Structures are given as structure tokens and as C-alpha cells.
Amino acid sequence: MEAKILIRIFAAAIFTAFTLCDSVIFAAKPPPVKEIIYIPHDDRPISLKQTADVIERAGYKVITPPKNLLGNRNSLGNPEELWKWYEAFMKQAQKDKKIEIVASVLSSDSLLYGSLVGSRKHNYTERELLTRVKKFAEIRKKYPNSPLYVFSSIMRTPKSAAASGHMEPKYYDNYGEDIFRYTALLDKQESVGLNKRNEKELAFLRNLLPKSALSDWQGRRNKNFNANKALIDLAKNNTFNYLLLGRDDNAPYSATHAERRKLLKYSLSLSNDVERTAAGIDEAGMLLLTRAVLKDKQLSPYIYVRYNWGSGEFVVPAYSDEAIDYSINDEIEIAGATRTEDVKNADLILTVNTNPNGKTGDGALYSNDIKAREGTRYFVDTIEEYLAMKKPVAVADIAFANGADNALMETLKKRDLLFKLTGYAGWNTATNSTGFAIGYSLLAKNMDKANKDALLKARYLDDWLYQGNIRT
């Protein structure tokens, strides 16, 4: 208990020091030269402001909808009004010779359901959803030369009401764990089969769960699943420059994983240059915005990946259904970069902080203190070696979910490395952190120090100070 209190006191001191330093967070942004339309899947800072800030510091003006149209914890959003706003802006941009739209990066969750949370709670009919899906084809027809990047979630399967942040339908508060286990067994049954014990458990859960809850849960999943199939159909007809289907919080056996298998099969004819199904969703906007910028600049950077010692690339993080190395491979390609095994050829080095034992801790636990753990010094030594090579280095901090690794951050601070990095991310889930670190660091490496440090400061205040120490 005392250790955690000391961490919070230390974190407050860090906040004060950062605030009194050279105000890097207020560094002047370069004047915008081109515009990107961005509709995020909600109005959270990481989805909206922090993501847009990266692109603006890279030299682009980011056009976003009025905040009152976007969803959040208290409002599911307004898909019809979002479509009206987007169509009106595109129409005006076509008339205005001074506006150059580089691309549109759009959340289909916002444009179909109102928001990411809306995708989990909506009561729209399948007909309403498929009618909205068709609007993407109409946009492509009206503006055939305007790049269109779309990201959509594969509905999550939280392990419990607590794991969901209580952002699921009300019945999940009472039956969340049972619904998760029930769908995990269904997925396992389809994938590898069940043993006798599993079969008895499945039958028990089928009788235990209220039919009304299961009907609502599965009915919404089916509608969302069919909407994703319709988006894939549009991708087959070249409606999108890129379609990303992101698997929201899930597990190796889950309803989300089952839908992934089926959607992968349905999209087999599509190249990974056009469509991809990947782990995670909150990082999707950052990845596709980066892809749009790199395409516009005609850049094809190379990334070298280095893990902490131990389980490293084989870690299956909490909230994911696959080894982290598979996820990182996907994220690199989604962003428009290429992975290289030659560190000398790399334009960016991504260092990934994993626990040597392969487990993902929780950033809010008292075990997340400032005392160096097994692997901490080795990992920071590795970072120093790459910095000595004059290479841009980014850190994806995934030893803990929902916050930074305090031991890592303390060691980086002691060695005066915090602002020698090109990028850092250690928030929420592992793939949120790796994807965001990849996307923004590919752009930050070409920024001046003031803008680069401003982005680092934002992450340290959010991921380290707030998520890792203040939020519980």
C-alpha cells in the first residue's frame, strides 16, 4: 500500500516537473498544407484529440465532426447526422478549389451504430444497418478519386462486467462471465470440439442464461457480423482504399474469435493490401491515418522489432486471441510500413516491453511499483544501444494492461532517456499500445524535437501519470 502511495506522490512530482519545463506540449504545430477528414469511433481523447494531434503535427489539417455528434459513455452517437455532416463537407470541398482532401478515414461503427459503444447496445434493424453500409458505395461513386479508409469493429466479448467497464447491456452485470464462458465453449466446439466435461458445462450454461439475454446478445452480434460481411463485399468491389476489421477485446476462445474465423474465410479473395482483420480497435484510427499520410508522401518506411528477453514475441496478452508478434506484424503493414530483420536498414526501431514470464499485469495493481523487475534493466540497456546507433526508437510498453510499467519509466527517467525516444505508448490493451506506438512514431520520427517531445509528454501524462498511477 505504502509503495503505491509513494508512486502516486512521485507521479504528481513528475506532472509538476513536466508542467514547469519548457512547455513542450504547447509547441507550435506546422502550418497545415493538406486536409484529412477523420470520423473516430467516439469522442475519447485518445480516439479524437490525441490521434488528430499527431497528424496535425505531421503537417496536415484534420477535419472532424462536431463533438456533439460523436458517441461516448453517456451517448450512443448519431449515425444519420454524422452521414449528413460528412456528405455536406465532401460536397463543399468539391466546390472549394482551396481545399485539398488527402483522404477520409472513417469509423464504420460511428456511421452505422453511432459509436463503438453504440455497436454493443444499439437496437437498429439489420435493414437499417445495411442501408447505411450502402452509403459508402455512394460516396465512392460521387468521389471516385478521393481515398477512402474505413475501420470497423468485430464486436468484443468481455470476460466479465468489470472487464467491460460496465459498458455492455444491463444483463451483462449479472451474466457477463457466464455469457463469455458460453460463447467460448461454442467457439471451441466449432474449432476443435469439446470433451465430456465441456459438453456438460455448455448444457448447464445454456439452461442457466436467460433466453431474453442470449437472444439480445446474439441478435446484435449477428446484425453486426452481417454488416461486416457487407463491408467486405464493398471491399471486393473496390469501394475502399483499405478496410480494417479490428477485433475488440476478446480471447483465444470467444464469440469475437469465432467471428474472426468466419470473416477471414469470407474475405479470402481479398489482398492484405486492401483488407485486413487484426487484433484491437482503439488504435485503428491512428494506424489508418498514418497509412493515409505515408501514401500521400509516397513513403515506405522499414521497422525493426525487438522484444524484451523471455517470452517476448510469443506472449498472448490479456484481451487478445493471438501472440503479440502476429498483431505487430499486422499493425506494421496496416500503417503502410514493412518489417525488416536488418536493424541497419530500419527507419524506426520498435522495442516491446513484455514481462519475461509472458504474463500481462494490471497497471493499477500495487505490484506495478518503481522497483526494477526481472528484465527491466536489460530492456533499457537495449534501448540505449539502439539510441547510440542514432536510430529512432519507440517503446511499446505492454508489460501491464491499462497503464505504464512504473519500473521501466523510473529507469528511463534515471538514465535521462524519456525525451530521447521517438515515441512511446503504454495505455489500455497491448495492441492499443503497439498499434498507436507504430502509427504515431512513423510520423514523429520526421518531426522537429519540439513536436516530438510534445507527443511524448502527452503519452507520459496519460499513460504513466494518469493510467498507471492515478486511475484505479
Coordinates of C-alpha atoms in Angstrom, one line a residue:
M1 CA 0.0 0.0 0.0
E2 CA 2.8 2.4 1.0
A3 CA 4.7 1.7 -2.2
K4 CA 1.7 2.6 -4.3
I5 CA 1.2 5.9 -2.3
L6 CA 4.8 6.7 -2.9
I7 CA 4.4 6.1 -6.6
R8 CA 1.4 8.5 -6.7
I9 CA 3.4 11.2 -4.9
F10 CA 6.3 10.6 -7.3
A11 CA 3.9 10.8 -10.3
A12 CA 2.5 14.1 -9.0
A13 CA 6.0 15.4 -8.8
I14 CA 6.6 14.3 -12.4
F15 CA 3.5 16.1 -13.5
T16 CA 4.7 19.3 -11.8
A17 CA 8.1 19.0 -13.3
F18 CA 6.7 18.4 -16.8
T19 CA 4.4 21.4 -16.4
L20 CA 7.2 23.7 -15.3
C21 CA 9.6 22.6 -18.0
D22 CA 9.9 24.0 -21.5
S23 CA 6.1 23.7 -22.2
V24 CA 6.8 21.3 -25.0
I25 CA 3.2 20.3 -25.1
F26 CA 2.4 23.7 -26.4
A27 CA 5.0 23.6 -29.2
A28 CA 3.8 25.3 -32.3
K29 CA 2.3 23.0 -34.9
P30 CA 3.5 23.4 -38.5
P31 CA 1.0 25.2 -40.8
P32 CA -1.4 22.8 -42.4
V33 CA -1.0 22.2 -46.1
K34 CA -3.5 19.4 -46.8
E35 CA -6.6 18.1 -45.1
I36 CA -7.8 14.7 -43.9
I37 CA -11.3 14.0 -42.9
Y38 CA -11.4 11.9 -39.8
I39 CA -14.5 10.4 -38.1
P40 CA -13.4 8.5 -34.9
H41 CA -15.5 5.8 -33.2
D42 CA -16.1 8.0 -30.1
D43 CA -15.0 11.3 -28.5
R44 CA -12.4 10.0 -26.0
P45 CA -9.2 12.0 -26.1
I46 CA -7.2 9.0 -27.4
S47 CA -9.7 8.4 -30.2
L48 CA -10.2 12.0 -31.2
K49 CA -7.9 14.8 -29.9
Q50 CA -4.7 12.9 -29.3
T51 CA -4.9 11.0 -32.6
A52 CA -5.7 14.1 -34.6
D53 CA -2.9 16.0 -32.8
V54 CA -0.3 13.5 -34.2
I55 CA -1.5 14.1 -37.8
E56 CA -1.6 17.9 -37.4
R57 CA 2.0 17.9 -36.0
A58 CA 2.9 16.0 -39.2
G59 CA 1.7 18.9 -41.2
Y60 CA -1.9 18.1 -42.1
K61 CA -5.2 19.7 -41.1
V62 CA -7.6 17.2 -39.6
I63 CA -11.3 17.8 -40.1
T64 CA -13.5 16.1 -37.5
P65 CA -17.3 16.2 -36.9
P66 CA -18.8 18.4 -34.2
K67 CA -18.2 16.7 -30.9
N68 CA -21.9 16.5 -30.1
L69 CA -22.4 14.1 -33.0
L70 CA -19.9 11.6 -31.6
G71 CA -20.7 8.9 -29.1
N72 CA -19.3 8.4 -25.6
R73 CA -20.1 6.6 -22.4
N74 CA -23.3 8.5 -22.0
S75 CA -24.5 8.9 -25.6
L76 CA -24.5 6.2 -28.3
G77 CA -24.0 8.9 -31.0
N78 CA -26.0 9.9 -34.1
P79 CA -25.1 8.0 -37.3
E80 CA -27.7 9.8 -39.5
E81 CA -26.4 13.2 -38.5
L82 CA -22.8 12.1 -39.0
W83 CA -23.6 11.0 -42.5
K84 CA -25.3 14.3 -43.2
W85 CA -22.2 16.2 -41.9
Y86 CA -19.8 14.1 -43.9
E87 CA -21.7 14.3 -47.1
A88 CA -22.1 18.1 -46.8
F89 CA -18.4 18.6 -46.1
M90 CA -17.4 16.5 -49.1
K91 CA -19.8 18.4 -51.3
Q92 CA -18.5 21.7 -50.1
A93 CA -14.9 20.6 -50.5
Q94 CA -15.5 19.6 -54.1
K95 CA -16.7 23.1 -54.9
D96 CA -13.9 24.9 -53.0
K97 CA -10.7 24.9 -55.0
K98 CA -8.7 25.9 -51.9
I99 CA -9.5 22.6 -50.1
E100 CA -7.3 19.6 -50.9
I101 CA -8.7 16.4 -49.3
V102 CA -5.9 13.9 -49.0
A103 CA -8.2 11.1 -47.6
S104 CA -11.2 10.2 -45.5
V105 CA -10.5 7.9 -42.5
L106 CA -13.9 6.8 -41.2
S107 CA -15.2 4.6 -38.4
S108 CA -18.0 2.5 -39.7
D109 CA -19.1 2.0 -36.1
S110 CA -19.9 5.7 -35.8
L111 CA -21.6 5.7 -39.2
L112 CA -23.6 2.5 -38.7
Y113 CA -24.3 2.4 -34.9
G114 CA -23.3 5.9 -33.7
S115 CA -20.2 4.9 -31.9
L116 CA -18.1 2.0 -30.6
V117 CA -20.2 1.7 -27.5
G118 CA -23.3 2.1 -29.8
S119 CA -22.2 -1.1 -31.7
R120 CA -22.7 -3.0 -28.4
K121 CA -26.0 -1.6 -27.4
H122 CA -27.9 -0.4 -30.4
N123 CA -31.4 -1.6 -31.4
Y124 CA -31.2 -0.8 -35.2
T125 CA -32.6 -3.4 -37.6
E126 CA -30.4 -5.2 -40.0
R127 CA -32.1 -3.4 -42.8
E128 CA -31.2 0.0 -41.3
L129 CA -27.6 -1.1 -40.9
L130 CA -27.2 -2.4 -44.5
T131 CA -28.8 0.7 -45.9
R132 CA -26.1 2.7 -44.1
V133 CA -23.4 0.4 -45.4
K134 CA -24.5 1.2 -49.0
K135 CA -23.8 4.9 -48.4
F136 CA -20.0 4.0 -48.6
A137 CA -20.6 2.8 -52.1
E138 CA -22.5 6.0 -52.9
I139 CA -19.6 8.1 -51.6
R140 CA -17.1 6.2 -53.7
K141 CA -19.3 6.8 -56.8
K142 CA -19.6 10.5 -56.1
Y143 CA -15.9 11.0 -55.3
P144 CA -14.0 8.2 -57.1
N145 CA -10.6 9.9 -56.8
S146 CA -10.8 10.6 -53.0
P147 CA -9.1 7.9 -51.0
L148 CA -11.4 6.2 -48.5
Y149 CA -10.1 4.3 -45.5
V150 CA -12.6 2.6 -43.2
F151 CA -12.2 0.7 -39.9
S152 CA -14.9 -1.4 -38.2
S153 CA -15.0 -3.4 -35.0
I154 CA -15.7 -7.1 -34.6
M155 CA -17.9 -6.9 -31.5
R156 CA -16.0 -7.6 -28.3
T157 CA -16.6 -10.4 -25.8
P158 CA -15.6 -9.1 -22.3
K159 CA -14.7 -11.7 -19.7
S160 CA -16.9 -10.0 -17.1
A161 CA -19.0 -6.9 -16.4
A162 CA -15.9 -5.4 -14.6
A163 CA -13.7 -6.2 -17.7
S164 CA -16.3 -4.4 -19.9
G165 CA -16.2 -1.2 -17.8
H166 CA -19.9 -1.8 -17.4
M167 CA -20.4 -0.6 -21.0
E168 CA -22.5 -3.6 -22.1
P169 CA -26.2 -4.2 -21.9
K170 CA -27.5 -4.3 -18.3
Y171 CA -27.8 -8.0 -18.2
Y172 CA -24.1 -8.3 -18.6
D173 CA -23.7 -7.1 -15.0
N174 CA -25.3 -10.3 -13.8
Y175 CA -24.4 -12.8 -16.5
G176 CA -21.3 -11.4 -18.2
E177 CA -18.9 -14.1 -17.0
D178 CA -21.4 -16.8 -18.0
I179 CA -22.0 -15.3 -21.4
F180 CA -18.3 -15.1 -22.0
R181 CA -17.8 -18.7 -21.0
Y182 CA -20.8 -19.9 -23.0
T183 CA -19.6 -18.3 -26.2
A184 CA -16.0 -19.5 -25.5
L185 CA -17.3 -23.1 -25.4
L186 CA -19.3 -22.6 -28.6
D187 CA -16.2 -21.3 -30.4
K188 CA -14.1 -24.2 -29.0
Q189 CA -16.9 -26.7 -30.1
E190 CA -16.6 -25.4 -33.7
S191 CA -12.8 -25.2 -33.7
V192 CA -11.5 -28.3 -32.0
G193 CA -14.5 -30.0 -30.3
L194 CA -15.5 -30.4 -26.7
N195 CA -14.7 -33.1 -24.1
K196 CA -17.4 -34.5 -21.9
R197 CA -16.8 -32.0 -19.1
N198 CA -17.1 -29.1 -21.6
E199 CA -20.3 -30.5 -23.0
K200 CA -21.9 -30.7 -19.6
E201 CA -20.8 -27.1 -18.8
L202 CA -22.2 -25.9 -22.1
A203 CA -25.5 -27.5 -21.4
F204 CA -25.6 -26.1 -17.9
L205 CA -24.9 -22.6 -19.2
R206 CA -27.5 -22.9 -21.9
N207 CA -30.1 -23.6 -19.3
L208 CA -28.8 -21.0 -16.8
L209 CA -28.7 -18.0 -19.1
P210 CA -32.0 -16.1 -19.6
K211 CA -33.2 -16.7 -23.2
S212 CA -34.0 -13.0 -23.5
A213 CA -30.4 -12.0 -22.7
L214 CA -28.9 -14.6 -25.1
S215 CA -31.4 -13.5 -27.8
D216 CA -30.5 -9.9 -27.4
W217 CA -26.7 -10.6 -27.3
Q218 CA -26.6 -13.0 -30.2
G219 CA -29.1 -11.0 -32.3
R220 CA -27.0 -7.9 -32.1
R221 CA -23.8 -9.8 -32.9
N222 CA -25.5 -11.4 -35.9
K223 CA -26.5 -7.9 -37.2
N224 CA -23.0 -6.5 -36.7
F225 CA -21.5 -9.6 -38.3
N226 CA -23.6 -9.2 -41.4
A227 CA -22.8 -5.5 -41.6
N228 CA -19.1 -6.5 -41.6
K229 CA -19.7 -9.0 -44.4
A230 CA -21.4 -6.3 -46.3
L231 CA -18.4 -4.0 -45.8
I232 CA -16.2 -6.9 -47.1
D233 CA -18.4 -7.1 -50.2
L234 CA -17.8 -3.4 -50.8
A235 CA -14.1 -4.0 -50.5
K236 CA -14.4 -6.7 -53.2
N237 CA -15.9 -4.1 -55.4
N238 CA -13.0 -1.6 -54.8
T239 CA -15.1 0.8 -52.7
F240 CA -12.3 1.3 -50.2
N241 CA -8.6 2.0 -50.5
Y242 CA -8.4 0.0 -47.3
L243 CA -10.8 -1.8 -44.9
L244 CA -9.7 -2.7 -41.4
L245 CA -11.8 -5.0 -39.3
G246 CA -10.5 -4.8 -35.7
R247 CA -11.2 -7.4 -33.1
D248 CA -12.3 -5.6 -29.9
D249 CA -11.5 -7.1 -26.5
N250 CA -11.5 -10.9 -26.9
A251 CA -9.7 -14.2 -26.0
P252 CA -8.4 -17.3 -27.8
Y253 CA -11.8 -18.8 -27.5
S254 CA -14.7 -16.3 -27.7
A255 CA -17.5 -15.1 -29.9
T256 CA -15.2 -12.4 -31.3
H257 CA -12.6 -15.1 -32.2
A258 CA -15.3 -17.2 -33.8
E259 CA -16.5 -14.3 -36.0
R260 CA -12.9 -13.6 -36.9
R261 CA -12.5 -17.1 -38.3
K262 CA -15.7 -16.7 -40.4
L263 CA -14.9 -13.3 -41.7
L264 CA -11.3 -14.4 -42.7
K265 CA -12.9 -17.2 -44.7
Y266 CA -15.4 -14.8 -46.3
S267 CA -12.6 -12.3 -47.3
L268 CA -10.1 -14.9 -48.6
S269 CA -10.2 -13.4 -52.1
L270 CA -9.0 -10.0 -50.9
S271 CA -5.4 -9.0 -50.7
N272 CA -3.9 -7.7 -47.4
D273 CA -3.2 -4.5 -49.3
V274 CA -7.0 -3.9 -49.4
E275 CA -8.5 -5.5 -46.3
R276 CA -7.2 -7.0 -43.1
T277 CA -8.7 -8.4 -39.9
A278 CA -6.5 -7.6 -36.9
A279 CA -6.5 -7.7 -33.1
G280 CA -7.6 -4.4 -31.4
I281 CA -9.7 -1.5 -32.4
D282 CA -8.9 1.7 -30.4
E283 CA -5.6 2.1 -32.3
A284 CA -7.3 1.6 -35.7
G285 CA -7.8 5.3 -36.4
M286 CA -4.1 6.1 -35.7
L287 CA -2.9 3.3 -38.0
L288 CA -5.1 4.2 -41.0
L289 CA -4.4 8.0 -40.6
T290 CA -0.7 7.1 -40.7
R291 CA -1.3 4.9 -43.8
A292 CA -3.0 7.8 -45.5
V293 CA -0.2 10.2 -44.7
L294 CA 2.6 7.8 -45.8
K295 CA 0.7 7.1 -49.1
D296 CA 0.3 10.9 -49.7
K297 CA 4.0 11.4 -49.0
Q298 CA 4.9 8.3 -51.1
L299 CA 7.0 6.9 -48.2
S300 CA 7.5 3.2 -47.4
P301 CA 9.5 3.0 -44.1
Y302 CA 11.0 -0.1 -42.6
I303 CA 10.5 -1.1 -38.9
Y304 CA 12.8 -3.4 -36.9
V305 CA 11.1 -5.0 -33.8
R306 CA 12.9 -6.0 -30.7
Y307 CA 11.3 -7.6 -27.6
N308 CA 12.4 -7.8 -24.0
W309 CA 14.0 -11.1 -23.1
G310 CA 11.9 -14.1 -22.1
S311 CA 8.6 -14.9 -23.7
G312 CA 8.7 -11.8 -25.9
E313 CA 7.1 -12.4 -29.3
F314 CA 5.1 -15.4 -28.1
V315 CA 3.2 -13.5 -25.4
V316 CA -0.6 -13.7 -25.8
P317 CA -1.6 -10.5 -24.0
A318 CA -4.7 -10.1 -21.9
Y319 CA -7.7 -9.0 -24.1
S320 CA -6.2 -10.7 -27.2
D321 CA -6.6 -14.0 -29.0
E322 CA -3.1 -14.3 -30.5
A323 CA 0.6 -13.9 -29.9
I324 CA 1.7 -10.3 -29.9
D325 CA 4.1 -10.8 -32.8
Y326 CA 1.3 -11.6 -35.1
S327 CA -0.5 -8.4 -34.0
I328 CA 2.5 -6.3 -34.5
N329 CA 3.1 -7.7 -38.0
D330 CA -0.4 -6.8 -38.9
E331 CA -0.1 -3.3 -37.4
I332 CA 3.1 -2.5 -39.3
E333 CA 1.5 -3.4 -42.6
I334 CA -1.7 -1.6 -41.9
A335 CA 0.2 1.6 -41.2
G336 CA 1.9 1.3 -44.6
A337 CA 5.3 0.2 -43.4
T338 CA 7.4 -3.0 -43.9
R339 CA 9.1 -5.1 -41.2
T340 CA 12.8 -5.7 -41.6
E341 CA 15.1 -8.1 -39.9
D342 CA 18.1 -5.9 -40.6
V343 CA 18.4 -3.3 -37.9
K344 CA 20.8 -1.2 -40.0
N345 CA 18.1 -0.9 -42.7
A346 CA 15.4 0.2 -40.3
D347 CA 13.8 3.7 -40.4
L348 CA 12.3 3.0 -36.9
I349 CA 13.1 0.5 -34.1
L350 CA 10.1 -0.6 -32.1
T351 CA 11.1 -2.0 -28.7
V352 CA 8.4 -4.0 -27.0
N353 CA 8.4 -4.2 -23.2
T354 CA 7.0 -7.6 -22.2
N355 CA 7.3 -9.5 -18.9
P356 CA 9.8 -12.3 -19.2
N357 CA 7.2 -14.8 -17.8
G358 CA 4.8 -13.9 -20.6
K359 CA 2.1 -12.6 -18.3
T360 CA 0.2 -9.3 -18.6
G361 CA -0.1 -7.5 -15.3
D362 CA -2.7 -4.8 -14.5
G363 CA -1.3 -1.2 -14.4
A364 CA -3.5 -0.4 -11.3
L365 CA -2.0 -3.2 -9.1
Y366 CA 0.3 -2.5 -6.3
S367 CA 2.9 -4.8 -7.9
N368 CA 3.4 -2.1 -10.6
D369 CA 5.9 -0.2 -8.5
I370 CA 9.2 1.6 -9.3
K371 CA 11.5 -1.3 -8.3
A372 CA 13.2 -2.8 -11.3
R373 CA 11.9 -6.2 -12.1
E374 CA 13.4 -9.1 -14.0
G375 CA 14.0 -7.8 -17.5
T376 CA 13.8 -4.1 -16.7
R377 CA 17.5 -3.2 -16.9
Y378 CA 18.1 -5.5 -19.8
F379 CA 15.3 -3.8 -21.8
V380 CA 16.6 -0.3 -21.0
D381 CA 20.1 -1.3 -21.9
T382 CA 18.8 -2.5 -25.3
I383 CA 17.1 0.9 -25.9
E384 CA 20.4 2.7 -25.1
E385 CA 22.3 0.5 -27.5
Y386 CA 19.9 1.5 -30.4
L387 CA 19.9 5.2 -29.4
A388 CA 23.7 5.0 -29.6
M389 CA 23.3 3.9 -33.2
K390 CA 21.4 7.2 -33.9
K391 CA 18.3 5.3 -34.7
P392 CA 14.7 6.5 -34.0
V393 CA 13.5 4.3 -31.1
A394 CA 9.9 3.8 -30.0
V395 CA 8.7 1.9 -26.9
A396 CA 5.5 -0.2 -26.8
D397 CA 5.0 -0.7 -23.1
I398 CA 2.8 -3.8 -22.7
A399 CA 4.0 -5.5 -19.5
F400 CA 0.9 -4.2 -17.9
A401 CA -2.6 -3.5 -19.3
N402 CA -4.2 -0.2 -18.6
G403 CA -1.1 1.8 -17.7
A404 CA 2.6 2.2 -17.9
D405 CA 5.2 0.0 -16.3
N406 CA 6.4 2.2 -13.4
A407 CA 9.7 0.3 -13.1
L408 CA 10.5 0.9 -16.7
M409 CA 9.6 4.5 -16.6
E410 CA 11.6 5.2 -13.5
T411 CA 14.7 3.5 -15.1
L412 CA 14.2 5.5 -18.3
K413 CA 14.0 8.7 -16.2
K414 CA 17.1 7.9 -14.2
R415 CA 19.1 7.4 -17.4
D416 CA 17.7 10.6 -18.9
L417 CA 16.1 8.7 -21.8
L418 CA 12.5 9.8 -21.7
F419 CA 12.9 12.6 -24.2
K420 CA 15.4 10.8 -26.4
L421 CA 12.7 8.4 -27.6
T422 CA 10.8 9.0 -30.8
G423 CA 7.6 7.5 -29.5
Y424 CA 6.0 5.8 -26.5
A425 CA 2.7 4.1 -25.7
G426 CA 1.5 2.2 -22.7
W427 CA -2.2 2.5 -22.4
N428 CA -5.2 0.2 -22.3
T429 CA -4.6 -3.1 -24.1
A430 CA -1.4 -4.4 -25.6
T431 CA -2.5 -4.0 -29.2
N432 CA -3.8 -0.5 -28.4
S433 CA -0.2 0.4 -27.3
T434 CA 1.7 -1.4 -30.0
G435 CA -0.6 0.0 -32.8
F436 CA -0.5 3.5 -31.5
A437 CA 3.2 3.5 -31.0
I438 CA 3.8 2.2 -34.5
G439 CA 1.4 4.6 -36.2
Y440 CA 2.5 7.8 -34.5
S441 CA 6.2 7.0 -34.3
L442 CA 6.4 6.5 -38.0
L443 CA 5.3 10.1 -38.3
A444 CA 7.1 11.5 -35.3
K445 CA 10.5 10.4 -36.5
N446 CA 10.3 13.2 -39.1
M447 CA 9.2 15.9 -36.7
D448 CA 11.3 18.5 -35.0
K449 CA 12.2 17.9 -31.4
A450 CA 9.6 20.3 -30.0
N451 CA 6.7 18.5 -31.7
K452 CA 8.2 15.1 -31.0
D453 CA 8.5 16.0 -27.3
A454 CA 5.0 17.3 -27.2
L455 CA 3.6 14.0 -28.2
L456 CA 5.9 12.1 -25.7
K457 CA 4.7 14.4 -22.9
A458 CA 1.1 13.7 -23.8
R459 CA 1.7 10.0 -23.5
Y460 CA 3.7 10.2 -20.3
L461 CA 1.0 12.3 -18.6
D462 CA -1.8 10.0 -19.8
D463 CA -0.3 6.5 -19.8
W464 CA 2.2 6.9 -16.9
L465 CA 0.9 9.5 -14.6
Y466 CA -2.9 9.0 -15.0
Q467 CA -3.5 5.4 -16.1
G468 CA -0.5 3.9 -14.3
N469 CA -0.8 5.7 -11.0
I470 CA -3.9 7.9 -10.5
R471 CA -6.7 6.0 -12.1
T472 CA -7.8 2.9 -10.2

